[in-house]
Amino acid sequence: MTQDKVVIFDTTLRDGEQSPGATMTHEEKLEIASLLDEMGVDIIEAGFPIASEGDFAAVTEIAKRAKNATICGLARANFKDIDRCWEAVRHAKSPRIHTFIGTSPLHRAIPNLDMDQMADRIHETVTHARNLCDNVQWSPMDATRTEPDYLCRVVEIAIKAGATTINIPDTVGYTYPMESARIIRMLLERVPGADEIIFATHCHNDLGMATANALAAVEAGARQIECTINGLGERAGNTALEEVVMAMRVRNDILPFRTGIDTTKIMNLSRRVSQVSGFPVQFNKAIVGKNAFLHESGIHQDGVLKNVQTFEIMRPEDIGLTQKNIAMGKHSGRAALRAKLKELGFDLADNQLNDVFVRFKALADRKKEVYDDDLIALVSDEQTNDAYEYLQLKKLRVVCGTEGPQEADMILLIDGKDHHIDATGDGPVDAAFNCVKMLFPHKARLQVYQVHAVTEGTDAQATVSVRLEEEGRIVTGSAADTDTIVASTRAYINALNRLIIRRQKTAPGEDVKTVSYHGE
Ligand code: KIV
Ligand code: ZN
């Protein structure tokens, strides 16, 4: 390993997918893994194989399909977890087992292990993992709240037992940059054998410092960053891949490290992860937020027109954002649409392109100008809704205005058969949702309902995201349309379709990850 290379370990499909409601389908996980592989991610943490049959199947399939990336699975500190993890990752050209245990006083107390007992457990489990696989990562969970002397002791044990990467997780987003660097320096100085392995940094964002903490760890000698696309992850999320990669690129003068990431793929991955996880990207999010390259104030606009570097530290095209915006209209043909989508990072199969083309024509009829963002919303919508759907919206009319009650009249296809109903509600969206509830009764609770305009103008498409919860199962749905009520209803139906699939696959409560981090 050359000293200036930083290995990128993406855990969108494991730590990211653990965020409540971000659960992805099997196909979506395969798609994201393949995009990460193409983008040049060195290691993909594909899941937690013991957690469920679904996780096991996804890690196995991702391992079989990966072309370049190392495929890693997570395992707690017991033989059963490690064996199951190996069974899934062993199909990869380059497999890795990642095993962990909580080493801080708070985490030692839960399995009720004293320091010596925990040290023995680490020795046994890392040795076991290393007997199966010659690429083993070990993590002392909650490392940043672990006593420094004990941290040095357990890291030394893991190295002696054969760990090839030692990850230092800031599990609760508690550290700050100087401390993050100090911990890595301490381990490099005090632990025998530390120069033979790679140190990784894994930071959560509870205090908004995950990216800074990860980069500080790298400056101190860590050579692997664990991160997720869009910073997806439990609570406030993880270090965002796009932030650390672009920071090392833009500030190469003070962070002289390189990664193997093709940064022009960042924007496409960000959009796709946002779509499949149902977590919209905040407008002012660094690098991939909608406003990241927008200049509103007169002074900024003036500066940018004279010299773009006055207010931009990177070029939009560096992350795959195309500059050419207004391009498509109702006279554009299929070949032009294919070329435009390719430029935006979407390589569609012929049947998908046909469907998108039909919808593009309908949109171009309704909307004067079809912007890049309109096309992206359309394709994302198509990709989200292209599987067989038990519930489908066939027709919707609403009556709304200042005089209530608002009414909706709907034809819903349920398993391919027409069902007609009308209902009233407190507003047109409520009336439309009531129609769906009457035709398909369920107990799911609406947790989130969000509407975003894709572009400017009153004829802009709306993208709607909804999140539903039923007996601990959390699902999200999304849809886009120039009619906000139609988009809302389709997003609601999309979430219900996902719930139906989830009901078939999981017992109530599984989304809450019934597998405890401390159990067997
Ligand atoms: O945050 C954390 O500690 C983790 C471990 C499982 C590595 O995600
Ligand atoms: Zn984590």
PDB file of N, CA, C and O in Angstrom, residues 490-519:
ATOM      1  N   ARG A 490     -49.577   8.676  -6.077  1.00  0.00           N
ATOM      2  CA  ARG A 490     -48.709   7.599  -6.578  1.00  0.00           C
ATOM      3  C   ARG A 490     -47.585   7.278  -5.588  1.00  0.00           C
ATOM      4  O   ARG A 490     -47.191   6.130  -5.427  1.00  0.00           O
ATOM      5  N   ALA A 491     -47.092   8.306  -4.889  1.00  0.00           N
ATOM      6  CA  ALA A 491     -46.050   8.046  -3.881  1.00  0.00           C
ATOM      7  C   ALA A 491     -46.624   7.189  -2.745  1.00  0.00           C
ATOM      8  O   ALA A 491     -45.981   6.262  -2.249  1.00  0.00           O
ATOM      9  N   TYR A 492     -47.855   7.503  -2.362  1.00  0.00           N
ATOM     10  CA  TYR A 492     -48.529   6.753  -1.294  1.00  0.00           C
ATOM     11  C   TYR A 492     -48.741   5.292  -1.718  1.00  0.00           C
ATOM     12  O   TYR A 492     -48.452   4.348  -0.979  1.00  0.00           O
ATOM     13  N   ILE A 493     -49.183   5.129  -2.965  1.00  0.00           N
ATOM     14  CA  ILE A 493     -49.425   3.775  -3.492  1.00  0.00           C
ATOM     15  C   ILE A 493     -48.097   3.020  -3.623  1.00  0.00           C
ATOM     16  O   ILE A 493     -48.014   1.825  -3.318  1.00  0.00           O
ATOM     17  N   ASN A 494     -47.054   3.728  -4.036  1.00  0.00           N
ATOM     18  CA  ASN A 494     -45.734   3.094  -4.158  1.00  0.00           C
ATOM     19  C   ASN A 494     -45.260   2.572  -2.791  1.00  0.00           C
ATOM     20  O   ASN A 494     -44.747   1.448  -2.671  1.00  0.00           O
ATOM     21  N   ALA A 495     -45.481   3.365  -1.749  1.00  0.00           N
ATOM     22  CA  ALA A 495     -45.087   2.917  -0.397  1.00  0.00           C
ATOM     23  C   ALA A 495     -45.919   1.701   0.017  1.00  0.00           C
ATOM     24  O   ALA A 495     -45.401   0.747   0.598  1.00  0.00           O
ATOM     25  N   LEU A 496     -47.216   1.723  -0.319  1.00  0.00           N
ATOM     26  CA  LEU A 496     -48.070   0.570   0.052  1.00  0.00           C
ATOM     27  C   LEU A 496     -47.621  -0.696  -0.684  1.00  0.00           C
ATOM     28  O   LEU A 496     -47.606  -1.783  -0.107  1.00  0.00           O
ATOM     29  N   ASN A 497     -47.238  -0.549  -1.949  1.00  0.00           N
ATOM     30  CA  ASN A 497     -46.745  -1.724  -2.694  1.00  0.00           C
ATOM     31  C   ASN A 497     -45.501  -2.304  -2.025  1.00  0.00           C
ATOM     32  O   ASN A 497     -45.331  -3.515  -1.928  1.00  0.00           O
ATOM     33  N   ARG A 498     -44.640  -1.412  -1.539  1.00  0.00           N
ATOM     34  CA  ARG A 498     -43.435  -1.890  -0.855  1.00  0.00           C
ATOM     35  C   ARG A 498     -43.797  -2.559   0.470  1.00  0.00           C
ATOM     36  O   ARG A 498     -43.179  -3.540   0.875  1.00  0.00           O
ATOM     37  N   LEU A 499     -44.832  -2.016   1.099  1.00  0.00           N
ATOM     38  CA  LEU A 499     -45.274  -2.609   2.371  1.00  0.00           C
ATOM     39  C   LEU A 499     -45.817  -4.022   2.154  1.00  0.00           C
ATOM     40  O   LEU A 499     -45.559  -4.930   2.945  1.00  0.00           O
ATOM     41  N   ILE A 500     -46.523  -4.190   1.047  1.00  0.00           N
ATOM     42  CA  ILE A 500     -47.092  -5.515   0.745  1.00  0.00           C
ATOM     43  C   ILE A 500     -45.956  -6.528   0.586  1.00  0.00           C
ATOM     44  O   ILE A 500     -45.998  -7.629   1.142  1.00  0.00           O
ATOM     45  N   ILE A 501     -44.907  -6.116  -0.128  1.00  0.00           N
ATOM     46  CA  ILE A 501     -43.757  -7.023  -0.319  1.00  0.00           C
ATOM     47  C   ILE A 501     -43.094  -7.298   1.034  1.00  0.00           C
ATOM     48  O   ILE A 501     -42.761  -8.427   1.372  1.00  0.00           O
ATOM     49  N   ARG A 502     -42.952  -6.242   1.814  1.00  0.00           N
ATOM     50  CA  ARG A 502     -42.294  -6.391   3.117  1.00  0.00           C
ATOM     51  C   ARG A 502     -43.072  -7.326   4.024  1.00  0.00           C
ATOM     52  O   ARG A 502     -42.510  -8.132   4.744  1.00  0.00           O
ATOM     53  N   ARG A 503     -44.408  -7.206   3.990  1.00  0.00           N
ATOM     54  CA  ARG A 503     -45.230  -8.090   4.834  1.00  0.00           C
ATOM     55  C   ARG A 503     -44.973  -9.547   4.502  1.00  0.00           C
ATOM     56  O   ARG A 503     -44.930 -10.398   5.367  1.00  0.00           O
ATOM     57  N   GLN A 504     -44.786  -9.821   3.185  1.00  0.00           N
ATOM     58  CA  GLN A 504     -44.581 -11.216   2.775  1.00  0.00           C
ATOM     59  C   GLN A 504     -43.219 -11.732   3.229  1.00  0.00           C
ATOM     60  O   GLN A 504     -43.049 -12.900   3.499  1.00  0.00           O
ATOM     61  N   LYS A 505     -42.252 -10.812   3.321  1.00  0.00           N
ATOM     62  CA  LYS A 505     -40.875 -11.256   3.585  1.00  0.00           C
ATOM     63  C   LYS A 505     -40.482 -11.227   5.046  1.00  0.00           C
ATOM     64  O   LYS A 505     -39.548 -11.901   5.450  1.00  0.00           O
ATOM     65  N   THR A 506     -41.123 -10.387   5.837  1.00  0.00           N
ATOM     66  CA  THR A 506     -40.623 -10.201   7.199  1.00  0.00           C
ATOM     67  C   THR A 506     -41.722 -10.330   8.236  1.00  0.00           C
ATOM     68  O   THR A 506     -42.884 -10.062   7.970  1.00  0.00           O
ATOM     69  N   ALA A 507     -41.286 -10.704   9.421  1.00  0.00           N
ATOM     70  CA  ALA A 507     -42.209 -10.717  10.560  1.00  0.00           C
ATOM     71  C   ALA A 507     -42.379  -9.282  11.030  1.00  0.00           C
ATOM     72  O   ALA A 507     -41.511  -8.444  10.783  1.00  0.00           O
ATOM     73  N   PRO A 508     -43.507  -8.977  11.733  1.00  0.00           N
ATOM     74  CA  PRO A 508     -43.643  -7.615  12.248  1.00  0.00           C
ATOM     75  C   PRO A 508     -42.419  -7.230  13.074  1.00  0.00           C
ATOM     76  O   PRO A 508     -41.859  -8.058  13.778  1.00  0.00           O
ATOM     77  N   GLY A 509     -41.986  -5.994  12.946  1.00  0.00           N
ATOM     78  CA  GLY A 509     -40.894  -5.503  13.794  1.00  0.00           C
ATOM     79  C   GLY A 509     -39.507  -5.719  13.217  1.00  0.00           C
ATOM     80  O   GLY A 509     -38.533  -5.217  13.753  1.00  0.00           O
ATOM     81  N   GLU A 510     -39.391  -6.423  12.093  1.00  0.00           N
ATOM     82  CA  GLU A 510     -38.031  -6.723  11.618  1.00  0.00           C
ATOM     83  C   GLU A 510     -37.246  -5.475  11.225  1.00  0.00           C
ATOM     84  O   GLU A 510     -36.038  -5.420  11.387  1.00  0.00           O
ATOM     85  N   ASP A 511     -37.953  -4.444  10.734  1.00  0.00           N
ATOM     86  CA  ASP A 511     -37.239  -3.237  10.340  1.00  0.00           C
ATOM     87  C   ASP A 511     -36.538  -2.565  11.504  1.00  0.00           C
ATOM     88  O   ASP A 511     -35.652  -1.765  11.320  1.00  0.00           O
ATOM     89  N   VAL A 512     -36.987  -2.856  12.687  1.00  0.00           N
ATOM     90  CA  VAL A 512     -36.375  -2.223  13.849  1.00  0.00           C
ATOM     91  C   VAL A 512     -35.059  -2.944  14.149  1.00  0.00           C
ATOM     92  O   VAL A 512     -34.385  -2.650  15.112  1.00  0.00           O
ATOM     93  N   LYS A 513     -34.664  -3.858  13.261  1.00  0.00           N
ATOM     94  CA  LYS A 513     -33.441  -4.661  13.389  1.00  0.00           C
ATOM     95  C   LYS A 513     -33.448  -5.352  14.738  1.00  0.00           C
ATOM     96  O   LYS A 513     -32.836  -4.900  15.712  1.00  0.00           O
ATOM     97  N   THR A 514     -34.183  -6.439  14.786  1.00  0.00           N
ATOM     98  CA  THR A 514     -34.319  -7.178  16.030  1.00  0.00           C
ATOM     99  C   THR A 514     -32.989  -7.792  16.470  1.00  0.00           C
ATOM    100  O   THR A 514     -32.820  -8.163  17.606  1.00  0.00           O
ATOM    101  N   VAL A 515     -32.028  -7.866  15.506  1.00  0.00           N
ATOM    102  CA  VAL A 515     -30.725  -8.415  15.862  1.00  0.00           C
ATOM    103  C   VAL A 515     -29.985  -7.372  16.679  1.00  0.00           C
ATOM    104  O   VAL A 515     -29.689  -6.292  16.196  1.00  0.00           O
ATOM    105  N   SER A 516     -29.703  -7.692  17.946  1.00  0.00           N
ATOM    106  CA  SER A 516     -29.031  -6.701  18.774  1.00  0.00           C
ATOM    107  C   SER A 516     -27.526  -6.752  18.521  1.00  0.00           C
ATOM    108  O   SER A 516     -26.973  -7.798  18.191  1.00  0.00           O
ATOM    109  N   TYR A 517     -26.870  -5.603  18.669  1.00  0.00           N
ATOM    110  CA  TYR A 517     -25.426  -5.552  18.438  1.00  0.00           C
ATOM    111  C   TYR A 517     -24.653  -6.308  19.511  1.00  0.00           C
ATOM    112  O   TYR A 517     -23.480  -6.570  19.363  1.00  0.00           O
ATOM    113  N   HIS A 518     -25.319  -6.607  20.621  1.00  0.00           N
ATOM    114  CA  HIS A 518     -24.574  -7.258  21.696  1.00  0.00           C
ATOM    115  C   HIS A 518     -24.918  -8.730  21.843  1.00  0.00           C
ATOM    116  O   HIS A 518     -24.263  -9.450  22.566  1.00  0.00           O
ATOM    117  N   GLY A 519     -25.964  -9.190  21.148  1.00  0.00           N
ATOM    118  CA  GLY A 519     -26.420 -10.570  21.359  1.00  0.00           C
ATOM    119  C   GLY A 519     -25.714 -11.570  20.474  1.00  0.00           C
ATOM    120  O   GLY A 519     -24.714 -11.278  19.843  1.00  0.00           O
TER     121      GLY A 519
END
